[in-house]
CSV table of C-alpha atoms in Angstrom, one decimal:
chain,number,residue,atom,x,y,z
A,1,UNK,CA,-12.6,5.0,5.6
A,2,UNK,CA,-12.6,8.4,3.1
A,3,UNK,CA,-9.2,10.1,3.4
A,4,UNK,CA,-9.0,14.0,4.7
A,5,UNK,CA,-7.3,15.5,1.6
A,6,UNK,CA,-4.4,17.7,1.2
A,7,UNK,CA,-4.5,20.0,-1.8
A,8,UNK,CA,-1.9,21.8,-3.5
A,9,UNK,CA,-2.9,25.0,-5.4
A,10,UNK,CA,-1.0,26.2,-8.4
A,11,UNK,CA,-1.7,29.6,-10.0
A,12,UNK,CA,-1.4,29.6,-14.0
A,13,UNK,CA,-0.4,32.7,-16.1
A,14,UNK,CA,-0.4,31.5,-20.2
A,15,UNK,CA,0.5,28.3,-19.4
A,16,UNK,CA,3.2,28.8,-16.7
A,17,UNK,CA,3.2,28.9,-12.7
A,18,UNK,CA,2.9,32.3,-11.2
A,19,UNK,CA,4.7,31.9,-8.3
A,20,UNK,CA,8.3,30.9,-8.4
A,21,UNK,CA,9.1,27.4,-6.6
A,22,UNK,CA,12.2,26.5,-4.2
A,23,UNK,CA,12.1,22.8,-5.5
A,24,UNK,CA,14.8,21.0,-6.2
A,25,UNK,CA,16.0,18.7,-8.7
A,26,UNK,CA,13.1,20.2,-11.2
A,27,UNK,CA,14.3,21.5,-14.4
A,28,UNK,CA,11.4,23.8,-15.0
A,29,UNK,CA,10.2,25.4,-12.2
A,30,UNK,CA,8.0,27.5,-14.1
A,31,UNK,CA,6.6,24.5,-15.8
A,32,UNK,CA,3.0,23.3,-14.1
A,33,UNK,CA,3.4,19.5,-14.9
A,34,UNK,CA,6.8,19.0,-13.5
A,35,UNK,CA,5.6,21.0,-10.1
A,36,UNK,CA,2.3,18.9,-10.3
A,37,UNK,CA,4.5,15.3,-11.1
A,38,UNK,CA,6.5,16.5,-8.0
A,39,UNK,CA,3.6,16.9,-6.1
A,40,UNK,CA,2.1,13.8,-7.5
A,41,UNK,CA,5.1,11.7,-5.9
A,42,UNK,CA,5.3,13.2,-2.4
A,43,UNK,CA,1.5,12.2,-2.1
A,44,UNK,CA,-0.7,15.1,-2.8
A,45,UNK,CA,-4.4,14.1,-2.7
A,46,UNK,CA,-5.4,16.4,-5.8
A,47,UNK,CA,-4.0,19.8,-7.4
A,48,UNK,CA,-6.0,22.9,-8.1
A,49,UNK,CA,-4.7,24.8,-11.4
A,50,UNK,CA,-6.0,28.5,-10.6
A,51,UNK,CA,-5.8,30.6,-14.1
A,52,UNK,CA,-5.1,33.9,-13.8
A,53,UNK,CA,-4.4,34.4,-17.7
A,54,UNK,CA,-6.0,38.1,-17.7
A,55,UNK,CA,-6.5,37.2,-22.1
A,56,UNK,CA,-9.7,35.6,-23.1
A,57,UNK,CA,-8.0,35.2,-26.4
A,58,UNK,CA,-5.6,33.0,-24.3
A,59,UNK,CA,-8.0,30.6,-23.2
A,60,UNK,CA,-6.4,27.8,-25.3
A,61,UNK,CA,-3.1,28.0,-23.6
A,62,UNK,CA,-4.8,26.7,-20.7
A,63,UNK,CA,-6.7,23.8,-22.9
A,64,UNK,CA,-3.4,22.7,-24.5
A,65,UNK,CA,-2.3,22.5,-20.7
A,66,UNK,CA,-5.0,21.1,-19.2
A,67,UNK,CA,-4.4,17.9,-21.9
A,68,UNK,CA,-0.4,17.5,-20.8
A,69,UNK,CA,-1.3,17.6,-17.4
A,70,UNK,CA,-4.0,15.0,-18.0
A,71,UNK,CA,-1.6,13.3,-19.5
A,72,UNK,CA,1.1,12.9,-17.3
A,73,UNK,CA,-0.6,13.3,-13.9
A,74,UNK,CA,-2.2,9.9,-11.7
A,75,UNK,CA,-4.2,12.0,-9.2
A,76,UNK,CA,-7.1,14.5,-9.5
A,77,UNK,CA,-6.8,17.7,-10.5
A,78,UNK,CA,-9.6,20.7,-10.7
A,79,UNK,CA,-9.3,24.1,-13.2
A,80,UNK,CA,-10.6,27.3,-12.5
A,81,UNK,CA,-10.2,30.7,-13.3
A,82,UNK,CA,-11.9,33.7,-14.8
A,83,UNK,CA,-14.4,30.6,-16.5
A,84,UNK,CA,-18.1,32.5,-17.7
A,85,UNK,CA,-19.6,29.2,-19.8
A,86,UNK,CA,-20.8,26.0,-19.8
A,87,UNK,CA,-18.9,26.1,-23.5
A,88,UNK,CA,-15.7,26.3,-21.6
A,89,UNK,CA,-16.1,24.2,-19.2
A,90,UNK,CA,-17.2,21.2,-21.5
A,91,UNK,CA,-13.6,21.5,-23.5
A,92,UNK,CA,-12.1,21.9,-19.7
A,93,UNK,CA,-13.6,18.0,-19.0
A,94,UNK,CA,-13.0,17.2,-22.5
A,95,UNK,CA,-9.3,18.2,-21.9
A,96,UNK,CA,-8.8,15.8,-19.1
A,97,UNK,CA,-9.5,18.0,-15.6
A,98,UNK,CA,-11.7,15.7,-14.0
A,99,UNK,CA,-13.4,19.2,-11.9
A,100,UNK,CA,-13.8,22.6,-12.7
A,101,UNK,CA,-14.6,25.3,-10.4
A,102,UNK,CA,-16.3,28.3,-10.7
A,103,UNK,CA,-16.7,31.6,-8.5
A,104,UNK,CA,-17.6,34.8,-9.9
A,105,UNK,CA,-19.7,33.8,-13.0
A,106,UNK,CA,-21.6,31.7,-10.0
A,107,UNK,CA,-22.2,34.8,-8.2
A,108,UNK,CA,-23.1,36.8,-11.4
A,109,UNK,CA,-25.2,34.2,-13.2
A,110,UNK,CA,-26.3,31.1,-10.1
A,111,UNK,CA,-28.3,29.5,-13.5
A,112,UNK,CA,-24.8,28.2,-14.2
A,113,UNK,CA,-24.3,26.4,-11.2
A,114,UNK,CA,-27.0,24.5,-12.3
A,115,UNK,CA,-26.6,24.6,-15.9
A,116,UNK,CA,-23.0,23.0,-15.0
A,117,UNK,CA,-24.4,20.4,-12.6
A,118,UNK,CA,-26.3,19.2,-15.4
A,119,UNK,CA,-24.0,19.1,-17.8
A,120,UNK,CA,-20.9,17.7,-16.4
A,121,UNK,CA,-22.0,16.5,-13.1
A,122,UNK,CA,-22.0,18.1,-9.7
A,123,UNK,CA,-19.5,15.5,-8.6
A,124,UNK,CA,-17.5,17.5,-10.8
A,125,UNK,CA,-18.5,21.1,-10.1
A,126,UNK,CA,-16.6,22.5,-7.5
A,127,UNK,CA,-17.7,26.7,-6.5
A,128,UNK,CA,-15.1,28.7,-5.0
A,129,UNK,CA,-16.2,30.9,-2.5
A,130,UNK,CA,-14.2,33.9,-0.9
A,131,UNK,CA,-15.2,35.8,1.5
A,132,UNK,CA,-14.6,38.3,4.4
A,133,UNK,CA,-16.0,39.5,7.5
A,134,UNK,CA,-17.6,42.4,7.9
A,135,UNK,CA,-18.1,43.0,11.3
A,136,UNK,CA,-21.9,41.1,11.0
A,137,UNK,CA,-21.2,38.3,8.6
A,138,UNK,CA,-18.6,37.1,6.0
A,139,UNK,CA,-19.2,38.7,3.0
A,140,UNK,CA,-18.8,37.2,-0.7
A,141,UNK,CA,-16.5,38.8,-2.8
A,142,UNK,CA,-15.7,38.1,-6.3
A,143,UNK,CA,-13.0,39.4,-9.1
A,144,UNK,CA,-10.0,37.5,-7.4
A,145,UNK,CA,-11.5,39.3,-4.2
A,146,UNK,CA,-11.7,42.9,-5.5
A,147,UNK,CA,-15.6,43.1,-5.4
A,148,UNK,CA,-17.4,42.7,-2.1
A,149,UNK,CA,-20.9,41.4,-3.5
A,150,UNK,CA,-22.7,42.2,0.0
A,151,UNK,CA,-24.1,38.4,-0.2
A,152,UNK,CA,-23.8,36.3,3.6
A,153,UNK,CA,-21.0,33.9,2.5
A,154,UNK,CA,-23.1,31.2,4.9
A,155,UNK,CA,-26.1,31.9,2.4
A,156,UNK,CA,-24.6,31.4,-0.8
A,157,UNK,CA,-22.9,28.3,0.3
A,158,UNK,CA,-27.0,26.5,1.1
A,159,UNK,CA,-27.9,27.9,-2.1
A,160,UNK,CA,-24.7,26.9,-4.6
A,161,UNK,CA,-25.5,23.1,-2.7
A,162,UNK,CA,-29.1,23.4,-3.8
A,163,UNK,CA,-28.5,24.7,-7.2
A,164,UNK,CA,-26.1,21.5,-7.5
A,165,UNK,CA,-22.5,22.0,-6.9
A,166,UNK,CA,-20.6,19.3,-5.6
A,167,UNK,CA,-18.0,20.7,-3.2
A,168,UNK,CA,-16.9,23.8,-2.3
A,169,UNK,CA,-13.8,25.4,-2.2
A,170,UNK,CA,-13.6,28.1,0.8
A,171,UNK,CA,-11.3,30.8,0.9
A,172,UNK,CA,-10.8,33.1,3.8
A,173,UNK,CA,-9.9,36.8,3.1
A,174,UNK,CA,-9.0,37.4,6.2
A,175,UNK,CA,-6.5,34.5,6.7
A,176,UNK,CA,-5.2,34.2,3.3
A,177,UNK,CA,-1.4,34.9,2.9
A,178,UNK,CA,-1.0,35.4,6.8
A,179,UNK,CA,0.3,31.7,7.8
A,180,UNK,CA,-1.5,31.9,10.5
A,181,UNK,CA,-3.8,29.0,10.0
A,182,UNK,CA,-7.0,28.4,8.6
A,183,UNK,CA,-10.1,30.6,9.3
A,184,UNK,CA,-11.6,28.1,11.7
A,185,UNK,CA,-14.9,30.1,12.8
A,186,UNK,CA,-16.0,30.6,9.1
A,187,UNK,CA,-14.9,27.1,8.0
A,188,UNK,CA,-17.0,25.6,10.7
A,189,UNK,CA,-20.4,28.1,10.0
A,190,UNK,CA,-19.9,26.9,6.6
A,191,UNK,CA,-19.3,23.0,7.6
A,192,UNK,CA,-22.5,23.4,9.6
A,193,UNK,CA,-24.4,24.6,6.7
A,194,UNK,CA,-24.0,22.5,4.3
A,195,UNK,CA,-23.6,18.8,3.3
A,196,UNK,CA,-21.6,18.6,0.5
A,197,UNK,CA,-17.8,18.6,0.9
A,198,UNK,CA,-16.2,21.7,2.3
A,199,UNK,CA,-12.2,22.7,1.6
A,200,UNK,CA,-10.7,24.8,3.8
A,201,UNK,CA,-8.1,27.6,2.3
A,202,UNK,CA,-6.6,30.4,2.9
A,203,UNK,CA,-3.8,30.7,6.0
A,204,UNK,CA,-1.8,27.2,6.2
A,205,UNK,CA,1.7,27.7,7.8
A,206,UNK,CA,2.2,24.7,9.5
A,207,UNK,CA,0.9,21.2,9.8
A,208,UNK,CA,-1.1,22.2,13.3
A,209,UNK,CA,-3.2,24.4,11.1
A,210,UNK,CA,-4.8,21.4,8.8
A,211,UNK,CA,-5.5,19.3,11.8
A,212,UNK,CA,-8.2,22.4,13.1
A,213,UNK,CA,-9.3,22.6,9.7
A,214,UNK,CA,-9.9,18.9,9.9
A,215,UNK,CA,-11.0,18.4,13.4
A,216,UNK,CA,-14.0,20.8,12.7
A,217,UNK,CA,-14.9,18.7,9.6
A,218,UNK,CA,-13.1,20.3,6.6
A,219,UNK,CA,-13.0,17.5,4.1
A,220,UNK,CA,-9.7,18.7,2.5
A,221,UNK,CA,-7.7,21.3,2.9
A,222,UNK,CA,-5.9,23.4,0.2
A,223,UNK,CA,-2.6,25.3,0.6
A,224,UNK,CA,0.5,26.9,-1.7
A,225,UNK,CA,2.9,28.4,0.1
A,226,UNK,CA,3.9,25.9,2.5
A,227,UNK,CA,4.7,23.5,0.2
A,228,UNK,CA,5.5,25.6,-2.5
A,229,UNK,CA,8.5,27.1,-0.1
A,230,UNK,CA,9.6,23.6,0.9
A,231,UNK,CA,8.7,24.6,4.4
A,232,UNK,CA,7.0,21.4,5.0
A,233,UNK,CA,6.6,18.4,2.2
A,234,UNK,CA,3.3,16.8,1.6
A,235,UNK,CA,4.8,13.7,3.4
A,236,UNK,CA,5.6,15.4,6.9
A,237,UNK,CA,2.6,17.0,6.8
A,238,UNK,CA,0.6,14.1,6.1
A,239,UNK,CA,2.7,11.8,8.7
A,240,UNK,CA,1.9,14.6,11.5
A,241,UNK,CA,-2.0,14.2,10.5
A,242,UNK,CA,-1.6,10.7,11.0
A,243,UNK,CA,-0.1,10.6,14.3
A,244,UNK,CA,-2.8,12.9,15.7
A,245,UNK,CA,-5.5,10.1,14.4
A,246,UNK,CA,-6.1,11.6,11.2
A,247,UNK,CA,-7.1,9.3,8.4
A,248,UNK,CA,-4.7,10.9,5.5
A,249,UNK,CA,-3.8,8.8,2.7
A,250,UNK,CA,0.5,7.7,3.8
A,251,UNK,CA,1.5,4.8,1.4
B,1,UNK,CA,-2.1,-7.0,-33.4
B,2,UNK,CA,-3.1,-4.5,-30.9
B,3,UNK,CA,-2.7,-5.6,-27.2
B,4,UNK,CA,-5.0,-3.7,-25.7
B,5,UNK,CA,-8.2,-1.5,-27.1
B,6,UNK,CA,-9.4,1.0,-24.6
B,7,UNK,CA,-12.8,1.4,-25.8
B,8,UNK,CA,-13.7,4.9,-26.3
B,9,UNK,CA,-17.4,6.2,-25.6
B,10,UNK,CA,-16.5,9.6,-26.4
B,11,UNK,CA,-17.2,11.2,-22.6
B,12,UNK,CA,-13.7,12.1,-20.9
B,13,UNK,CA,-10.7,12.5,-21.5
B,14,UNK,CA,-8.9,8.7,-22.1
B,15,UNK,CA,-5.3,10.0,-22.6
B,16,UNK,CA,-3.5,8.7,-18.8
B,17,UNK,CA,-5.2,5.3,-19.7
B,18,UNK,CA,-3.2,4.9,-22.5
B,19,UNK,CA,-0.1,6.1,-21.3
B,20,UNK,CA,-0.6,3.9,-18.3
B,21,UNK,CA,-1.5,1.0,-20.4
B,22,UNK,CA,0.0,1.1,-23.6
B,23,UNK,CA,-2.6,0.1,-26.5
B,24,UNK,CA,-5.0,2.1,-28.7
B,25,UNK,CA,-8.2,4.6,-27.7
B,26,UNK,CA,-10.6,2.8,-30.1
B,27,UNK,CA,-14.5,2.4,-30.8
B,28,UNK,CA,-13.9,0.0,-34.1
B,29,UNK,CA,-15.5,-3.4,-33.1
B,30,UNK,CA,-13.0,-4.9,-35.3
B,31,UNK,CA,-9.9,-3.3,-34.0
B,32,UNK,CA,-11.5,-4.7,-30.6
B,33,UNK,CA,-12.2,-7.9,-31.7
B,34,UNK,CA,-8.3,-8.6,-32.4
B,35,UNK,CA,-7.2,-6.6,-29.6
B,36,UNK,CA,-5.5,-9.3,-26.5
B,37,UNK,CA,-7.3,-7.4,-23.6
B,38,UNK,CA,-10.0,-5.0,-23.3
B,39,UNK,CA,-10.3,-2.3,-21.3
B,40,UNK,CA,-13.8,-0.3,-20.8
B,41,UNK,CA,-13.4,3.6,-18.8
B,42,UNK,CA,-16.7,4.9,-18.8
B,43,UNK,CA,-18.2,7.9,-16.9
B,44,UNK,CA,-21.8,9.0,-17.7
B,45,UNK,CA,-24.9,7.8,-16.8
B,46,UNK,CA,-26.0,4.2,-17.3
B,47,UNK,CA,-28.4,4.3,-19.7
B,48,UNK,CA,-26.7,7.0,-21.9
B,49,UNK,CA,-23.5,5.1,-22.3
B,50,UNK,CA,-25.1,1.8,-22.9
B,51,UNK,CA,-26.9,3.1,-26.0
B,52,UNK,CA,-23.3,4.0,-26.9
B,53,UNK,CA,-21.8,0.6,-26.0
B,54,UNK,CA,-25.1,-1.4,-27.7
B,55,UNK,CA,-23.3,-1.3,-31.6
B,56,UNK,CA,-20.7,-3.2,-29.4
B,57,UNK,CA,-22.4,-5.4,-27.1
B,58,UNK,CA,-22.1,-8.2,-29.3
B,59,UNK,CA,-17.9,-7.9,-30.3
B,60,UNK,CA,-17.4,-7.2,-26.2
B,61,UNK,CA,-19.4,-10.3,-25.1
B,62,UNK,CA,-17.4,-12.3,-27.9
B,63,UNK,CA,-14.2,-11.1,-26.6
B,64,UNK,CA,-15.0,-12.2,-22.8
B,65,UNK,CA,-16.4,-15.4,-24.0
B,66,UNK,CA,-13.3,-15.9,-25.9
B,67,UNK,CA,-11.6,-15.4,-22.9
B,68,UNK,CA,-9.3,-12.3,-23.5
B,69,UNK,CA,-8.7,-10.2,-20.3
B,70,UNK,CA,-11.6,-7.2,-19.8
B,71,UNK,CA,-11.4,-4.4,-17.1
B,72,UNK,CA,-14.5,-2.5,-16.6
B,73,UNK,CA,-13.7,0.9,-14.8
B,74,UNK,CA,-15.9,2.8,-12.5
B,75,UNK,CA,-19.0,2.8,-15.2
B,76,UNK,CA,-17.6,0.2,-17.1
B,77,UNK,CA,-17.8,-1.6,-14.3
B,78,UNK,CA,-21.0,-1.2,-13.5
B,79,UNK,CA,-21.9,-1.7,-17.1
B,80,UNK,CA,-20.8,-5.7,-17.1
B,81,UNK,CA,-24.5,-6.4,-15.0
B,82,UNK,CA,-28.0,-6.3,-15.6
B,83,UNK,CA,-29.5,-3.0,-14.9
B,84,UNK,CA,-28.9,-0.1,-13.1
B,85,UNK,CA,-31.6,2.0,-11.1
B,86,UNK,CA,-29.6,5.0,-12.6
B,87,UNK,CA,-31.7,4.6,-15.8
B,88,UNK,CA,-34.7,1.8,-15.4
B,89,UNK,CA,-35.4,-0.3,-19.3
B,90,UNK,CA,-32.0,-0.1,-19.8
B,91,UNK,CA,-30.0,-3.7,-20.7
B,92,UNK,CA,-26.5,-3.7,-19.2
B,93,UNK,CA,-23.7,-6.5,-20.3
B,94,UNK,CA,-25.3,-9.0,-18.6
B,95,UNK,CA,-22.0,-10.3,-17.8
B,96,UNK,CA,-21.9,-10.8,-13.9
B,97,UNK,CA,-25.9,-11.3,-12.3
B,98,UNK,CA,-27.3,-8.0,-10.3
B,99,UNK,CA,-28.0,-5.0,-10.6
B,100,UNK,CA,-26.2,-1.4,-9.8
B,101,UNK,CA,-27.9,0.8,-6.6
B,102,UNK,CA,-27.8,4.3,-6.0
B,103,UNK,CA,-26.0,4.9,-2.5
B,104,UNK,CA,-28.8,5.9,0.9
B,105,UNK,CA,-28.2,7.3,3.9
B,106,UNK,CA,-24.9,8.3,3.3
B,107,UNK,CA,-23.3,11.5,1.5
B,108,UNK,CA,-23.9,10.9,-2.4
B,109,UNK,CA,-21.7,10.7,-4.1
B,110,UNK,CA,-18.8,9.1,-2.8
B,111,UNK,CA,-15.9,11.3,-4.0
B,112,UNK,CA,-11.8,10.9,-2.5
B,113,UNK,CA,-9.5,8.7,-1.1
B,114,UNK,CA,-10.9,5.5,0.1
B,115,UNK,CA,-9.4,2.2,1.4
B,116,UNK,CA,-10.1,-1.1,-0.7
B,117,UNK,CA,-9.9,-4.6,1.5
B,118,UNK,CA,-9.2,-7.7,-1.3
B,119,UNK,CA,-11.9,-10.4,-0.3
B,120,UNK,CA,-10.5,-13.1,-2.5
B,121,UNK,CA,-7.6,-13.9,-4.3
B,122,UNK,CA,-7.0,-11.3,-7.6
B,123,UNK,CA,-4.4,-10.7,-9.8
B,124,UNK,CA,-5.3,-7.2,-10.2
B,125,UNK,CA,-4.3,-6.6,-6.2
B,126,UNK,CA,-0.7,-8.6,-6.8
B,127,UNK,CA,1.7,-6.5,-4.5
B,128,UNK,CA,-0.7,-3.8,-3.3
B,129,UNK,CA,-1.7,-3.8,0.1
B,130,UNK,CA,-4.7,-4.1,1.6
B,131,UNK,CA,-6.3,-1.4,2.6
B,132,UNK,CA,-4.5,0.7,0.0
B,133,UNK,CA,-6.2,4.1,-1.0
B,134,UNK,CA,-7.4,4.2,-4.3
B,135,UNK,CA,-9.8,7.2,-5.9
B,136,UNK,CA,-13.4,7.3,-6.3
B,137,UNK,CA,-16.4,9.6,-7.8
B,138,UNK,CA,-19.2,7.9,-8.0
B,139,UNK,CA,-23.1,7.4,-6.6
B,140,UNK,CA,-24.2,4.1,-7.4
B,141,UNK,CA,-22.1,0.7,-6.4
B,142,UNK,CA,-22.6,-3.0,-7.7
B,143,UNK,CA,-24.6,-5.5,-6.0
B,144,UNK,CA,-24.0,-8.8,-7.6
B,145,UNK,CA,-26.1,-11.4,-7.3
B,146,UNK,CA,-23.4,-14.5,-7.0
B,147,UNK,CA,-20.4,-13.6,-3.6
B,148,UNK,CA,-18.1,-15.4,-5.4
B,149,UNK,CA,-17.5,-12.7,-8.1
B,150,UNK,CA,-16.8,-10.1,-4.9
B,151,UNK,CA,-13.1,-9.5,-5.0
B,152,UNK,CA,-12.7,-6.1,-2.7
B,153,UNK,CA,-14.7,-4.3,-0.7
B,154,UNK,CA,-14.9,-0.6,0.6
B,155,UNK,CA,-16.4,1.4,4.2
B,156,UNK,CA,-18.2,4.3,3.3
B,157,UNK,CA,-19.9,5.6,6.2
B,158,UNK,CA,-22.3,3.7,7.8
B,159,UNK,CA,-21.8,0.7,4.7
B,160,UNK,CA,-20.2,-1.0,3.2
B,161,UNK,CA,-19.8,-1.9,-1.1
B,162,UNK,CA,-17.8,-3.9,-3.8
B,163,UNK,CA,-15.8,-2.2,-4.8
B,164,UNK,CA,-13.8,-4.4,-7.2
B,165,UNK,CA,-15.1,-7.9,-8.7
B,166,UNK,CA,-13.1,-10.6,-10.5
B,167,UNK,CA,-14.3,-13.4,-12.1
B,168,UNK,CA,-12.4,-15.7,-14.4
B,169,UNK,CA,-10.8,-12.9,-17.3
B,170,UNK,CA,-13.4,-10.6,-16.6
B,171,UNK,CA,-12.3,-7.9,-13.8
B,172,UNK,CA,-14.2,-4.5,-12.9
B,173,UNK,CA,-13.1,-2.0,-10.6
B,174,UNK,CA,-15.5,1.0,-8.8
B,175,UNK,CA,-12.8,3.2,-8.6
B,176,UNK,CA,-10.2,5.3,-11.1
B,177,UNK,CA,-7.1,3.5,-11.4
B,178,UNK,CA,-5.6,6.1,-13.6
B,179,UNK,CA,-6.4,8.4,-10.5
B,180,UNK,CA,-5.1,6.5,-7.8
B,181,UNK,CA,-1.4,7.3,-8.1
B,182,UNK,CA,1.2,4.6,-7.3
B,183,UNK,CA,-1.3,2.1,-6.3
B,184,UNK,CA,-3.4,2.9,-9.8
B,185,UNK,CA,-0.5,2.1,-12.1
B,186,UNK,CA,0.5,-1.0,-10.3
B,187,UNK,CA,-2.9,-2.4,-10.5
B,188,UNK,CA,-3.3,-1.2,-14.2
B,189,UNK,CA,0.2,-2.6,-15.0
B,190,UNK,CA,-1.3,-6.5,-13.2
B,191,UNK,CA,-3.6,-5.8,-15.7
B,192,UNK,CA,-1.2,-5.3,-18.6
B,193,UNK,CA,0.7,-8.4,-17.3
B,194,UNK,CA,-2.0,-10.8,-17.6
């Protein structure tokens, strides 16, 4: 039977992880492969590189990157971040990610969803989606959520599956960075509406929060914190998910 | 002499292969031809990465018939039978009879963690378990003629596919290896160990 995944996010700035990391025994804490290699050995199902290099110029930190980390790292792993062409995204794959997601240049230019889909694949296209309620429906918003785009979150999912993407990657506003636990009610609207693979994100704190995520048919589930603090490893989380009937992969 | 060539069809990124496997990334039929073992990654569409693969069709088959260990993975896989309904006209290998289906009635493509069940004895599975997870993208599956060559299977949904076939030297496996983690690199390394 398919595994529920469990994804660890990373966020990239020229080449180096954001956010410090309470690991131990890792010599460079700042250093994406060694974080993703520990990941990689407590059983992480795939690892999301989010670059937040502000540079254009930069870009080819992150392609230099994205080739050590293919590299050196046995699971999946998806790169996204501030990405406006199908150019770029070609030397992404070409680099070794073996997805690439997209979210505001989706919203600004849907063509290259499905300029994308064709070109790489849409089991390799993932769009991220953020979004936020408004009081009458979750709202898209773009620009690392800065921009509210006044689209119906629910909506844009139907039409980024049409136009060919391949998963999507959900991110609550409203639960993200609480640790309160995933935003069920707009997980499960979006579940409803669509058939492609849904990841739930935004508001992990403990392993109860993945199994709602899960039971309302997330297909993965992202987080950062929680592992990132050593709060939880990927193991106990994915030995609690088990014992409450969850197929994870545990090996 | 070369142990192993890890033929390169210039779509992805071969570089975890290698590590994982030791050799050289080559598409030089005569660096192939005195490679030990062969190994063919492919991801693409059928048809496209045949025409690719056709300058080579006749070193490859000469390398199985010699006998030299050859893992198809994922496409390359699927590449070692007859046709594919992926792209209609086109000649695969011809190695094992059958032909390659898209998936129906289920979510296409397949993408994750899935569990793989050994049907027969395989060299590739030595000291993995069964029902280990391995990784797979993909939205066709083999359907070989001949049982025999079946040597694990995977659920998916309402079905159920090969998802690996063995067959003398010649192995193939539906799913990424250099993906899977732990269970990947062993299976790679029974490979290497041949």
């Amino acid at each position: 039977m398919l595994a529920k995944r469990i994804i660890a996010a990373l966020d990239i700035r020229e080449g180096r992880v954001v956010k410090g990391i309470k690991f131990q025994n890792i010599r460079d804490a700042g250093d994406p492969v060694e974080l993703a290699k520990r990941y990689e050995e407590e059983g992480i199902d795939e690892i999301v590189f989010l670059d937040i290099t502000a540079s254009y110029e930069k870009r080819r930190i992150l392609f230099d990157l994205v080739k050590r980390i293919a590299e050196e790292i046995y699971v999946p792993f998806t790169v996204g971040g501030g990405i406006k062409s199908v150019e770029e995204i070609r030397e992404i794959i070409k680099s070794g990610a073996d997805k690439v997601f997209l979210n505001t240049a989706a919203v600004d230019n849907p063509e290259l969803v499905r300029e994308t889909a064709e070109v790489v694949g849409s089991a390799n296209l993932v769009i991220a989606i953020d979004a936020k309620w408004n009081g009458k429906f979750w709202e898209v918003y773009t620009h690392g959520g800065r921009k509210a785009r006044g689209m119906d979150a629910v909506e844009w999912a139907k039409e980024v599956e049409k136009l060919g993407a391949g998963e999507i990657l959900l991110t609550s506003m409203d639960t993200d960075g609480t640790q309160e636990g995933f935003d069920i009610p707009l997980t499960k609207a979006i579940v409803e509406a669509v058939d492609i693979p849904v990841i739930a994100s935004g508001g992990a704190g403990s392993p109860e929060h993945f199994y709602g995520a899960f039971k309302i048919g997330a297909s993965a589930a992202l987080a950062a914190s929680i592992f990132h603090y050593g709060k939880y490893t990927v193991r106990e989380l994915k030995e609690y998910l088990a014992g409450r009937g969850v197929n994870v992969r545990l090996e | 002499m070369r142990e192993i060539a890890i033929v390169d069809l210039g779509i992805g990124n071969l570089a975890n292969v290698r590590k994982a496997l030791g050799g050289v990334i080559t598409n030089d039929p005569y660096e192939i031809d005195r490679a030990e073992k062969i190994v063919l990654p492919g991801v693409g569409n059928f048809g496209a990465v045949m025409e690719r693969l056709e300058p080579l069709r006749g070193v490859i088959l000469d390398t199985i018939n010699e006998g030299k260990p050859f893992l198809g993975i994922c496409l390359g896989m699927q590449l070692l039978f007859e046709e594919s309904e992926e792209s209609p006209g086109s000649r695969g290998l011809g190695v094992f009879e059958g032909k390659v289906v898209r998936f129906r009635g289920v979510r296409t493509p397949h993408i994750g963690w899935n569990q793989v069940f050994p049907s027969k004895e395989c060299p590739l599975f030595e000291g993995i378990k069964e029902g280990a997870y391995f990784y797979f993208v993909h939205s066709y599956y083999v359907n070989p003629r001949d049982e025999e060559v079946v040597a694990a299977k995977t659920d998916y949904e309402s079905m159920v596919f090969t998802s690996a076939v063995c067959k003398d030297n010649v192995f193939g496996v539906q799913f990424h290896p250099e993906k899977s983690s732990k269970n990947g690199l062993r299976l790679l390394k029974n490979f290497r160990r041949l």
